[in-house]
């Protein structure tokens, strides 16, 4: 289950704990992290 959530939260892979703490749906997970963080993770991916 944790792996499936991380896969759905690809942009928020850096903050998997935050998504788990919020226990929000996969649609709300990518919105949790800041746009700057998601952009920084984009080139890394």
JSON list of C-alpha atoms in Angstrom, two decimals:
[
{"chain": "A", "resi": 1, "resn": "UNK", "atom": "CA", "xyz": [0.00, 0.00, 0.00]},
{"chain": "A", "resi": 2, "resn": "UNK", "atom": "CA", "xyz": [2.79, 2.44, 0.89]},
{"chain": "A", "resi": 3, "resn": "UNK", "atom": "CA", "xyz": [4.47, 1.78, -2.46]},
{"chain": "A", "resi": 4, "resn": "UNK", "atom": "CA", "xyz": [1.24, 2.36, -4.37]},
{"chain": "A", "resi": 5, "resn": "UNK", "atom": "CA", "xyz": [0.73, 5.69, -2.59]},
{"chain": "A", "resi": 6, "resn": "UNK", "atom": "CA", "xyz": [4.30, 6.78, -3.33]},
{"chain": "A", "resi": 7, "resn": "UNK", "atom": "CA", "xyz": [3.86, 5.88, -7.00]},
{"chain": "A", "resi": 8, "resn": "UNK", "atom": "CA", "xyz": [0.70, 7.97, -7.17]},
{"chain": "A", "resi": 9, "resn": "UNK", "atom": "CA", "xyz": [2.47, 10.78, -5.34]},
{"chain": "A", "resi": 10, "resn": "UNK", "atom": "CA", "xyz": [5.43, 10.87, -7.71]},
{"chain": "A", "resi": 11, "resn": "UNK", "atom": "CA", "xyz": [5.79, 14.69, -7.43]},
{"chain": "A", "resi": 12, "resn": "UNK", "atom": "CA", "xyz": [5.51, 14.39, -3.66]},
{"chain": "A", "resi": 13, "resn": "UNK", "atom": "CA", "xyz": [7.83, 11.41, -3.39]},
{"chain": "A", "resi": 14, "resn": "UNK", "atom": "CA", "xyz": [10.10, 13.71, -1.39]},
{"chain": "A", "resi": 15, "resn": "UNK", "atom": "CA", "xyz": [7.33, 14.15, 1.23]},
{"chain": "A", "resi": 16, "resn": "UNK", "atom": "CA", "xyz": [5.78, 10.68, 1.55]},
{"chain": "A", "resi": 17, "resn": "UNK", "atom": "CA", "xyz": [5.48, 11.16, 5.30]},
{"chain": "A", "resi": 18, "resn": "UNK", "atom": "CA", "xyz": [3.48, 14.36, 4.82]},
{"chain": "A", "resi": 19, "resn": "UNK", "atom": "CA", "xyz": [1.01, 12.57, 2.55]},
{"chain": "A", "resi": 20, "resn": "UNK", "atom": "CA", "xyz": [0.66, 9.75, 5.08]},
{"chain": "A", "resi": 21, "resn": "UNK", "atom": "CA", "xyz": [0.17, 12.23, 7.93]},
{"chain": "A", "resi": 22, "resn": "UNK", "atom": "CA", "xyz": [-2.50, 14.12, 6.02]},
{"chain": "A", "resi": 23, "resn": "UNK", "atom": "CA", "xyz": [-3.99, 10.80, 4.81]},
{"chain": "A", "resi": 24, "resn": "UNK", "atom": "CA", "xyz": [-5.36, 12.75, 1.84]},
{"chain": "A", "resi": 25, "resn": "UNK", "atom": "CA", "xyz": [-6.40, 11.21, -1.47]},
{"chain": "A", "resi": 26, "resn": "UNK", "atom": "CA", "xyz": [-3.84, 10.87, -4.30]},
{"chain": "A", "resi": 27, "resn": "UNK", "atom": "CA", "xyz": [-5.41, 13.91, -5.98]},
{"chain": "A", "resi": 28, "resn": "UNK", "atom": "CA", "xyz": [-4.67, 16.08, -2.95]},
{"chain": "A", "resi": 29, "resn": "UNK", "atom": "CA", "xyz": [-1.16, 14.75, -2.46]},
{"chain": "A", "resi": 30, "resn": "UNK", "atom": "CA", "xyz": [0.45, 16.53, -5.44]},
{"chain": "A", "resi": 31, "resn": "UNK", "atom": "CA", "xyz": [-1.22, 19.73, -4.22]},
{"chain": "A", "resi": 32, "resn": "UNK", "atom": "CA", "xyz": [0.28, 19.36, -0.74]},
{"chain": "A", "resi": 33, "resn": "UNK", "atom": "CA", "xyz": [3.91, 20.07, -1.80]},
{"chain": "A", "resi": 34, "resn": "UNK", "atom": "CA", "xyz": [4.80, 23.56, -3.02]},
{"chain": "A", "resi": 35, "resn": "UNK", "atom": "CA", "xyz": [5.10, 24.21, -6.77]},
{"chain": "A", "resi": 36, "resn": "UNK", "atom": "CA", "xyz": [8.75, 25.07, -6.27]},
{"chain": "A", "resi": 37, "resn": "UNK", "atom": "CA", "xyz": [9.45, 21.70, -4.70]},
{"chain": "A", "resi": 38, "resn": "UNK", "atom": "CA", "xyz": [7.63, 19.81, -7.45]},
{"chain": "A", "resi": 39, "resn": "UNK", "atom": "CA", "xyz": [9.63, 21.72, -10.07]},
{"chain": "A", "resi": 40, "resn": "UNK", "atom": "CA", "xyz": [12.88, 20.89, -8.34]},
{"chain": "A", "resi": 41, "resn": "UNK", "atom": "CA", "xyz": [11.97, 17.20, -8.25]},
{"chain": "A", "resi": 42, "resn": "UNK", "atom": "CA", "xyz": [11.03, 17.29, -11.96]},
{"chain": "A", "resi": 43, "resn": "UNK", "atom": "CA", "xyz": [14.62, 17.62, -13.22]},
{"chain": "A", "resi": 44, "resn": "UNK", "atom": "CA", "xyz": [15.78, 15.05, -10.67]},
{"chain": "A", "resi": 45, "resn": "UNK", "atom": "CA", "xyz": [13.33, 12.54, -12.05]}
]
